[in-house]
């Protein structure tokens, strides 16, 4: 049984408890370029280290290699991992350039496409960014902002961004906007996750047709036996003090994101799609959660999963992380945990 950083269960409990809460209107932000200074790119071998599933050393280039055979690049993050978020931005930039022919790293003609083929002669891909951090009912708001139809202030006031949006997710959103790449608001609305957690999954059947449109088809997939075992180990005694069945809320998150990814892969486009999806590590690790729901909604989808953990010594691979993802990236935790 894999273990998880101590912040993970605490965060899960807080998120489930706060699902019905609102987010204060953020202050106006000063526009910034899609990428900040070069120094913000984390240093491989210093601020992070890459491993294969079995713990053998790898490189970030290995994670991003042979993506022509991959439909979904799935990153399981720790939401408070500053180095991990900087690395995600760099991964997004490289994927845009290497397989999408877009962005500041794509060479002549950036930020648009450089041609129907990449420099190596292979076909371009339609890169799509999918995020746990936005809920399905704000997709229209997100689309309006990406199309420059509304101001950033109105976008932030209506889209319910996470508290760490400006520091950790805004750079990726702004880069996607800059190069006209779609972003998928992949998660179920928190109010319905809260309802499923308190009253069980069957309670969603009583929602209006309009409300159910923001959810995956009901009934959505339940937890597999391995996933339930991971959940029970994660929650421990805390589960005895929680009303309802919070796992029904957790699996609603998974199903919503899995179906959103499947829909993004089915969307029309001139080139084969590649979805980069960001979510919390518990939704991704060990092949359970989102990977299972992607297979449910789109059997045979090729998923490459990456588990990102913050640790005090990225150069040391703990055996408990074996199999957490196709690749495991250990980032430097400034707190020295």
PDB file of N, CA and C in Angstrom, residues 150-226:
ATOM      1  N   UNK A 150     -14.015  38.956 -22.362  1.00  0.00           N
ATOM      2  CA  UNK A 150     -14.231  39.573 -21.054  1.00  0.00           C
ATOM      3  C   UNK A 150     -12.870  39.899 -20.441  1.00  0.00           C
ATOM      4  N   UNK A 151     -12.872  40.795 -19.471  1.00  0.00           N
ATOM      5  CA  UNK A 151     -11.633  41.179 -18.811  1.00  0.00           C
ATOM      6  C   UNK A 151     -11.216  40.104 -17.804  1.00  0.00           C
ATOM      7  N   UNK A 152      -9.967  40.170 -17.395  1.00  0.00           N
ATOM      8  CA  UNK A 152      -9.485  39.224 -16.401  1.00  0.00           C
ATOM      9  C   UNK A 152     -10.212  39.404 -15.065  1.00  0.00           C
ATOM     10  N   UNK A 153     -10.514  40.652 -14.702  1.00  0.00           N
ATOM     11  CA  UNK A 153     -11.250  40.880 -13.456  1.00  0.00           C
ATOM     12  C   UNK A 153     -12.588  40.154 -13.459  1.00  0.00           C
ATOM     13  N   UNK A 154     -13.322  40.246 -14.575  1.00  0.00           N
ATOM     14  CA  UNK A 154     -14.616  39.564 -14.643  1.00  0.00           C
ATOM     15  C   UNK A 154     -14.428  38.051 -14.681  1.00  0.00           C
ATOM     16  N   UNK A 155     -13.404  37.595 -15.360  1.00  0.00           N
ATOM     17  CA  UNK A 155     -13.100  36.161 -15.372  1.00  0.00           C
ATOM     18  C   UNK A 155     -12.863  35.643 -13.955  1.00  0.00           C
ATOM     19  N   UNK A 156     -12.026  36.333 -13.205  1.00  0.00           N
ATOM     20  CA  UNK A 156     -11.694  35.887 -11.855  1.00  0.00           C
ATOM     21  C   UNK A 156     -12.889  35.981 -10.911  1.00  0.00           C
ATOM     22  N   UNK A 157     -13.716  36.996 -11.112  1.00  0.00           N
ATOM     23  CA  UNK A 157     -14.888  37.162 -10.251  1.00  0.00           C
ATOM     24  C   UNK A 157     -15.918  36.069 -10.485  1.00  0.00           C
ATOM     25  N   UNK A 158     -15.922  35.478 -11.682  1.00  0.00           N
ATOM     26  CA  UNK A 158     -16.960  34.506 -12.039  1.00  0.00           C
ATOM     27  C   UNK A 158     -16.484  33.060 -12.069  1.00  0.00           C
ATOM     28  N   UNK A 159     -15.183  32.836 -12.164  1.00  0.00           N
ATOM     29  CA  UNK A 159     -14.673  31.484 -12.403  1.00  0.00           C
ATOM     30  C   UNK A 159     -14.293  30.729 -11.135  1.00  0.00           C
ATOM     31  N   UNK A 160     -14.390  31.356  -9.967  1.00  0.00           N
ATOM     32  CA  UNK A 160     -14.073  30.720  -8.692  1.00  0.00           C
ATOM     33  C   UNK A 160     -12.679  30.093  -8.685  1.00  0.00           C
ATOM     34  N   UNK A 161     -11.643  30.860  -9.008  1.00  0.00           N
ATOM     35  CA  UNK A 161     -10.286  30.294  -9.018  1.00  0.00           C
ATOM     36  C   UNK A 161      -9.835  29.925  -7.616  1.00  0.00           C
ATOM     37  N   UNK A 162      -8.911  28.996  -7.533  1.00  0.00           N
ATOM     38  CA  UNK A 162      -8.355  28.593  -6.253  1.00  0.00           C
ATOM     39  C   UNK A 162      -7.524  29.728  -5.657  1.00  0.00           C
ATOM     40  N   UNK A 163      -7.294  29.656  -4.360  1.00  0.00           N
ATOM     41  CA  UNK A 163      -6.564  30.725  -3.685  1.00  0.00           C
ATOM     42  C   UNK A 163      -5.151  30.907  -4.224  1.00  0.00           C
ATOM     43  N   UNK A 164      -4.531  29.822  -4.706  1.00  0.00           N
ATOM     44  CA  UNK A 164      -3.168  29.916  -5.234  1.00  0.00           C
ATOM     45  C   UNK A 164      -3.144  30.079  -6.754  1.00  0.00           C
ATOM     46  N   UNK A 165      -4.268  30.525  -7.330  1.00  0.00           N
ATOM     47  CA  UNK A 165      -4.347  30.646  -8.782  1.00  0.00           C
ATOM     48  C   UNK A 165      -3.275  31.572  -9.346  1.00  0.00           C
ATOM     49  N   UNK A 166      -3.139  32.755  -8.780  1.00  0.00           N
ATOM     50  CA  UNK A 166      -2.230  33.740  -9.364  1.00  0.00           C
ATOM     51  C   UNK A 166      -0.808  33.207  -9.439  1.00  0.00           C
ATOM     52  N   UNK A 167      -0.336  32.583  -8.396  1.00  0.00           N
ATOM     53  CA  UNK A 167       1.044  32.107  -8.372  1.00  0.00           C
ATOM     54  C   UNK A 167       1.242  30.834  -9.187  1.00  0.00           C
ATOM     55  N   UNK A 168       0.303  29.890  -9.078  1.00  0.00           N
ATOM     56  CA  UNK A 168       0.572  28.537  -9.551  1.00  0.00           C
ATOM     57  C   UNK A 168      -0.105  28.139 -10.858  1.00  0.00           C
ATOM     58  N   UNK A 169      -1.280  28.724 -11.170  1.00  0.00           N
ATOM     59  CA  UNK A 169      -2.005  28.293 -12.358  1.00  0.00           C
ATOM     60  C   UNK A 169      -2.160  29.397 -13.404  1.00  0.00           C
ATOM     61  N   UNK A 170      -2.133  30.624 -12.975  1.00  0.00           N
ATOM     62  CA  UNK A 170      -2.305  31.726 -13.920  1.00  0.00           C
ATOM     63  C   UNK A 170      -1.270  31.704 -15.050  1.00  0.00           C
ATOM     64  N   UNK A 171       0.015  31.429 -14.768  1.00  0.00           N
ATOM     65  CA  UNK A 171       0.977  31.404 -15.882  1.00  0.00           C
ATOM     66  C   UNK A 171       0.597  30.424 -16.984  1.00  0.00           C
ATOM     67  N   UNK A 172       0.035  29.271 -16.624  1.00  0.00           N
ATOM     68  CA  UNK A 172      -0.357  28.301 -17.639  1.00  0.00           C
ATOM     69  C   UNK A 172      -1.593  28.773 -18.398  1.00  0.00           C
ATOM     70  N   UNK A 173      -2.547  29.353 -17.684  1.00  0.00           N
ATOM     71  CA  UNK A 173      -3.738  29.875 -18.349  1.00  0.00           C
ATOM     72  C   UNK A 173      -3.359  30.995 -19.311  1.00  0.00           C
ATOM     73  N   UNK A 174      -2.483  31.880 -18.877  1.00  0.00           N
ATOM     74  CA  UNK A 174      -2.085  32.988 -19.740  1.00  0.00           C
ATOM     75  C   UNK A 174      -1.308  32.497 -20.958  1.00  0.00           C
ATOM     76  N   UNK A 175      -0.488  31.472 -20.784  1.00  0.00           N
ATOM     77  CA  UNK A 175       0.228  30.914 -21.924  1.00  0.00           C
ATOM     78  C   UNK A 175      -0.748  30.276 -22.905  1.00  0.00           C
ATOM     79  N   UNK A 176      -1.717  29.514 -22.389  1.00  0.00           N
ATOM     80  CA  UNK A 176      -2.725  28.916 -23.266  1.00  0.00           C
ATOM     81  C   UNK A 176      -3.490  30.000 -24.026  1.00  0.00           C
ATOM     82  N   UNK A 177      -3.834  31.080 -23.344  1.00  0.00           N
ATOM     83  CA  UNK A 177      -4.537  32.195 -23.982  1.00  0.00           C
ATOM     84  C   UNK A 177      -3.668  32.819 -25.068  1.00  0.00           C
ATOM     85  N   UNK A 178      -2.386  32.964 -24.779  1.00  0.00           N
ATOM     86  CA  UNK A 178      -1.452  33.604 -25.702  1.00  0.00           C
ATOM     87  C   UNK A 178      -1.325  32.840 -27.014  1.00  0.00           C
ATOM     88  N   UNK A 179      -1.402  31.492 -26.940  1.00  0.00           N
ATOM     89  CA  UNK A 179      -1.198  30.671 -28.140  1.00  0.00           C
ATOM     90  C   UNK A 179      -2.488  30.006 -28.616  1.00  0.00           C
ATOM     91  N   UNK A 180      -3.631  30.452 -28.086  1.00  0.00           N
ATOM     92  CA  UNK A 180      -4.953  29.974 -28.530  1.00  0.00           C
ATOM     93  C   UNK A 180      -5.115  28.459 -28.365  1.00  0.00           C
ATOM     94  N   UNK A 181      -4.767  27.970 -27.195  1.00  0.00           N
ATOM     95  CA  UNK A 181      -4.945  26.555 -26.864  1.00  0.00           C
ATOM     96  C   UNK A 181      -6.152  26.416 -25.942  1.00  0.00           C
ATOM     97  N   UNK A 182      -7.066  25.493 -26.223  1.00  0.00           N
ATOM     98  CA  UNK A 182      -8.252  25.321 -25.374  1.00  0.00           C
ATOM     99  C   UNK A 182      -7.882  24.845 -23.976  1.00  0.00           C
ATOM    100  N   UNK A 183      -8.668  25.282 -22.994  1.00  0.00           N
ATOM    101  CA  UNK A 183      -8.544  24.799 -21.624  1.00  0.00           C
ATOM    102  C   UNK A 183      -9.870  24.161 -21.228  1.00  0.00           C
ATOM    103  N   UNK A 184      -9.793  22.983 -20.646  1.00  0.00           N
ATOM    104  CA  UNK A 184     -10.981  22.259 -20.215  1.00  0.00           C
ATOM    105  C   UNK A 184     -11.201  22.481 -18.724  1.00  0.00           C
ATOM    106  N   UNK A 185     -12.346  23.037 -18.364  1.00  0.00           N
ATOM    107  CA  UNK A 185     -12.762  23.104 -16.962  1.00  0.00           C
ATOM    108  C   UNK A 185     -13.330  21.730 -16.627  1.00  0.00           C
ATOM    109  N   UNK A 186     -12.523  20.891 -15.971  1.00  0.00           N
ATOM    110  CA  UNK A 186     -12.791  19.457 -15.965  1.00  0.00           C
ATOM    111  C   UNK A 186     -13.549  18.934 -14.762  1.00  0.00           C
ATOM    112  N   UNK A 187     -13.671  19.720 -13.702  1.00  0.00           N
ATOM    113  CA  UNK A 187     -14.171  19.170 -12.449  1.00  0.00           C
ATOM    114  C   UNK A 187     -15.668  19.385 -12.267  1.00  0.00           C
ATOM    115  N   UNK A 188     -16.260  18.552 -11.434  1.00  0.00           N
ATOM    116  CA  UNK A 188     -17.667  18.736 -11.071  1.00  0.00           C
ATOM    117  C   UNK A 188     -17.809  19.944 -10.153  1.00  0.00           C
ATOM    118  N   UNK A 189     -18.909  20.688 -10.241  1.00  0.00           N
ATOM    119  CA  UNK A 189     -19.120  21.796  -9.314  1.00  0.00           C
ATOM    120  C   UNK A 189     -19.073  21.316  -7.865  1.00  0.00           C
ATOM    121  N   UNK A 190     -18.424  22.104  -7.029  1.00  0.00           N
ATOM    122  CA  UNK A 190     -18.213  21.699  -5.636  1.00  0.00           C
ATOM    123  C   UNK A 190     -19.529  21.474  -4.887  1.00  0.00           C
ATOM    124  N   UNK A 191     -20.565  22.214  -5.241  1.00  0.00           N
ATOM    125  CA  UNK A 191     -21.830  22.065  -4.509  1.00  0.00           C
ATOM    126  C   UNK A 191     -22.407  20.664  -4.700  1.00  0.00           C
ATOM    127  N   UNK A 192     -22.175  20.069  -5.863  1.00  0.00           N
ATOM    128  CA  UNK A 192     -22.702  18.732  -6.115  1.00  0.00           C
ATOM    129  C   UNK A 192     -21.784  17.658  -5.534  1.00  0.00           C
ATOM    130  N   UNK A 193     -20.483  17.925  -5.507  1.00  0.00           N
ATOM    131  CA  UNK A 193     -19.561  17.017  -4.828  1.00  0.00           C
ATOM    132  C   UNK A 193     -19.905  16.969  -3.341  1.00  0.00           C
ATOM    133  N   UNK A 194     -20.215  18.135  -2.785  1.00  0.00           N
ATOM    134  CA  UNK A 194     -20.607  18.204  -1.383  1.00  0.00           C
ATOM    135  C   UNK A 194     -21.884  17.399  -1.133  1.00  0.00           C
ATOM    136  N   UNK A 195     -22.838  17.516  -2.046  1.00  0.00           N
ATOM    137  CA  UNK A 195     -24.104  16.779  -1.887  1.00  0.00           C
ATOM    138  C   UNK A 195     -23.850  15.267  -1.934  1.00  0.00           C
ATOM    139  N   UNK A 196     -23.036  14.817  -2.886  1.00  0.00           N
ATOM    140  CA  UNK A 196     -22.733  13.385  -2.982  1.00  0.00           C
ATOM    141  C   UNK A 196     -22.004  12.893  -1.743  1.00  0.00           C
ATOM    142  N   UNK A 197     -21.113  13.740  -1.200  1.00  0.00           N
ATOM    143  CA  UNK A 197     -20.351  13.353  -0.008  1.00  0.00           C
ATOM    144  C   UNK A 197     -21.253  13.233   1.216  1.00  0.00           C
ATOM    145  N   UNK A 198     -22.223  14.139   1.338  1.00  0.00           N
ATOM    146  CA  UNK A 198     -23.086  14.149   2.526  1.00  0.00           C
ATOM    147  C   UNK A 198     -24.217  13.138   2.434  1.00  0.00           C
ATOM    148  N   UNK A 199     -24.797  13.010   1.221  1.00  0.00           N
ATOM    149  CA  UNK A 199     -26.051  12.277   1.081  1.00  0.00           C
ATOM    150  C   UNK A 199     -25.944  11.040   0.192  1.00  0.00           C
ATOM    151  N   UNK A 200     -24.771  10.830  -0.379  1.00  0.00           N
ATOM    152  CA  UNK A 200     -24.582   9.669  -1.236  1.00  0.00           C
ATOM    153  C   UNK A 200     -24.839   9.982  -2.699  1.00  0.00           C
ATOM    154  N   UNK A 201     -24.307   9.150  -3.561  1.00  0.00           N
ATOM    155  CA  UNK A 201     -24.394   9.393  -5.005  1.00  0.00           C
ATOM    156  C   UNK A 201     -25.824   9.383  -5.519  1.00  0.00           C
ATOM    157  N   UNK A 202     -26.693   8.612  -4.890  1.00  0.00           N
ATOM    158  CA  UNK A 202     -28.081   8.547  -5.355  1.00  0.00           C
ATOM    159  C   UNK A 202     -28.784   9.886  -5.216  1.00  0.00           C
ATOM    160  N   UNK A 203     -28.304  10.753  -4.315  1.00  0.00           N
ATOM    161  CA  UNK A 203     -28.951  12.050  -4.107  1.00  0.00           C
ATOM    162  C   UNK A 203     -28.837  12.950  -5.323  1.00  0.00           C
ATOM    163  N   UNK A 204     -27.890  12.672  -6.204  1.00  0.00           N
ATOM    164  CA  UNK A 204     -27.721  13.507  -7.398  1.00  0.00           C
ATOM    165  C   UNK A 204     -28.853  13.283  -8.400  1.00  0.00           C
ATOM    166  N   UNK A 205     -29.543  12.168  -8.290  1.00  0.00           N
ATOM    167  CA  UNK A 205     -30.641  11.873  -9.221  1.00  0.00           C
ATOM    168  C   UNK A 205     -31.787  12.864  -9.065  1.00  0.00           C
ATOM    169  N   UNK A 206     -31.888  13.495  -7.910  1.00  0.00           N
ATOM    170  CA  UNK A 206     -32.988  14.425  -7.673  1.00  0.00           C
ATOM    171  C   UNK A 206     -32.686  15.837  -8.162  1.00  0.00           C
ATOM    172  N   UNK A 207     -31.476  16.070  -8.669  1.00  0.00           N
ATOM    173  CA  UNK A 207     -31.136  17.386  -9.215  1.00  0.00           C
ATOM    174  C   UNK A 207     -31.904  17.622 -10.511  1.00  0.00           C
ATOM    175  N   UNK A 208     -32.028  18.874 -10.866  1.00  0.00           N
ATOM    176  CA  UNK A 208     -32.709  19.220 -12.114  1.00  0.00           C
ATOM    177  C   UNK A 208     -31.892  18.751 -13.319  1.00  0.00           C
ATOM    178  N   UNK A 209     -32.559  18.693 -14.448  1.00  0.00           N
ATOM    179  CA  UNK A 209     -31.871  18.308 -15.679  1.00  0.00           C
ATOM    180  C   UNK A 209     -30.740  19.291 -15.994  1.00  0.00           C
ATOM    181  N   UNK A 210     -30.990  20.570 -15.720  1.00  0.00           N
ATOM    182  CA  UNK A 210     -29.962  21.588 -15.975  1.00  0.00           C
ATOM    183  C   UNK A 210     -28.748  21.358 -15.078  1.00  0.00           C
ATOM    184  N   UNK A 211     -28.985  20.997 -13.823  1.00  0.00           N
ATOM    185  CA  UNK A 211     -27.881  20.747 -12.902  1.00  0.00           C
ATOM    186  C   UNK A 211     -27.097  19.503 -13.312  1.00  0.00           C
ATOM    187  N   UNK A 212     -27.814  18.456 -13.687  1.00  0.00           N
ATOM    188  CA  UNK A 212     -27.141  17.203 -14.054  1.00  0.00           C
ATOM    189  C   UNK A 212     -26.300  17.354 -15.317  1.00  0.00           C
ATOM    190  N   UNK A 213     -26.565  18.385 -16.105  1.00  0.00           N
ATOM    191  CA  UNK A 213     -25.765  18.614 -17.315  1.00  0.00           C
ATOM    192  C   UNK A 213     -24.308  18.912 -16.984  1.00  0.00           C
ATOM    193  N   UNK A 214     -24.044  19.377 -15.741  1.00  0.00           N
ATOM    194  CA  UNK A 214     -22.660  19.672 -15.337  1.00  0.00           C
ATOM    195  C   UNK A 214     -21.958  18.441 -14.774  1.00  0.00           C
ATOM    196  N   UNK A 215     -22.623  17.301 -14.763  1.00  0.00           N
ATOM    197  CA  UNK A 215     -22.085  16.088 -14.160  1.00  0.00           C
ATOM    198  C   UNK A 215     -21.869  15.018 -15.225  1.00  0.00           C
ATOM    199  N   UNK A 216     -21.046  14.020 -14.937  1.00  0.00           N
ATOM    200  CA  UNK A 216     -20.971  12.870 -15.842  1.00  0.00           C
ATOM    201  C   UNK A 216     -22.294  12.110 -15.796  1.00  0.00           C
ATOM    202  N   UNK A 217     -22.560  11.275 -16.771  1.00  0.00           N
ATOM    203  CA  UNK A 217     -23.819  10.521 -16.773  1.00  0.00           C
ATOM    204  C   UNK A 217     -23.993   9.744 -15.469  1.00  0.00           C
ATOM    205  N   UNK A 218     -25.211   9.804 -14.944  1.00  0.00           N
ATOM    206  CA  UNK A 218     -25.522   9.093 -13.701  1.00  0.00           C
ATOM    207  C   UNK A 218     -26.112   7.727 -14.020  1.00  0.00           C
ATOM    208  N   UNK A 219     -25.781   6.692 -13.249  1.00  0.00           N
ATOM    209  CA  UNK A 219     -24.811   6.703 -12.149  1.00  0.00           C
ATOM    210  C   UNK A 219     -23.377   6.675 -12.676  1.00  0.00           C
ATOM    211  N   UNK A 220     -22.515   7.391 -12.030  1.00  0.00           N
ATOM    212  CA  UNK A 220     -21.113   7.410 -12.435  1.00  0.00           C
ATOM    213  C   UNK A 220     -20.373   6.234 -11.787  1.00  0.00           C
ATOM    214  N   UNK A 221     -19.199   5.874 -12.301  1.00  0.00           N
ATOM    215  CA  UNK A 221     -18.495   4.692 -11.778  1.00  0.00           C
ATOM    216  C   UNK A 221     -18.138   4.826 -10.304  1.00  0.00           C
ATOM    217  N   UNK A 222     -18.291   3.736  -9.580  1.00  0.00           N
ATOM    218  CA  UNK A 222     -17.879   3.705  -8.180  1.00  0.00           C
ATOM    219  C   UNK A 222     -16.401   3.398  -8.054  1.00  0.00           C
ATOM    220  N   UNK A 223     -15.924   3.379  -6.826  1.00  0.00           N
ATOM    221  CA  UNK A 223     -14.508   3.118  -6.574  1.00  0.00           C
ATOM    222  C   UNK A 223     -14.193   1.639  -6.784  1.00  0.00           C
ATOM    223  N   UNK A 224     -13.066   1.375  -7.436  1.00  0.00           N
ATOM    224  CA  UNK A 224     -12.584   0.007  -7.537  1.00  0.00           C
ATOM    225  C   UNK A 224     -12.114  -0.461  -6.163  1.00  0.00           C
ATOM    226  N   UNK A 225     -11.941  -1.757  -6.003  1.00  0.00           N
ATOM    227  CA  UNK A 225     -11.462  -2.273  -4.722  1.00  0.00           C
ATOM    228  C   UNK A 225     -10.096  -1.700  -4.341  1.00  0.00           C
ATOM    229  N   UNK A 226      -9.122  -1.634  -5.278  1.00  0.00           N
ATOM    230  CA  UNK A 226      -7.834  -1.037  -4.903  1.00  0.00           C
ATOM    231  C   UNK A 226      -7.962   0.437  -4.506  1.00  0.00           C
TER     232      UNK A 226
END
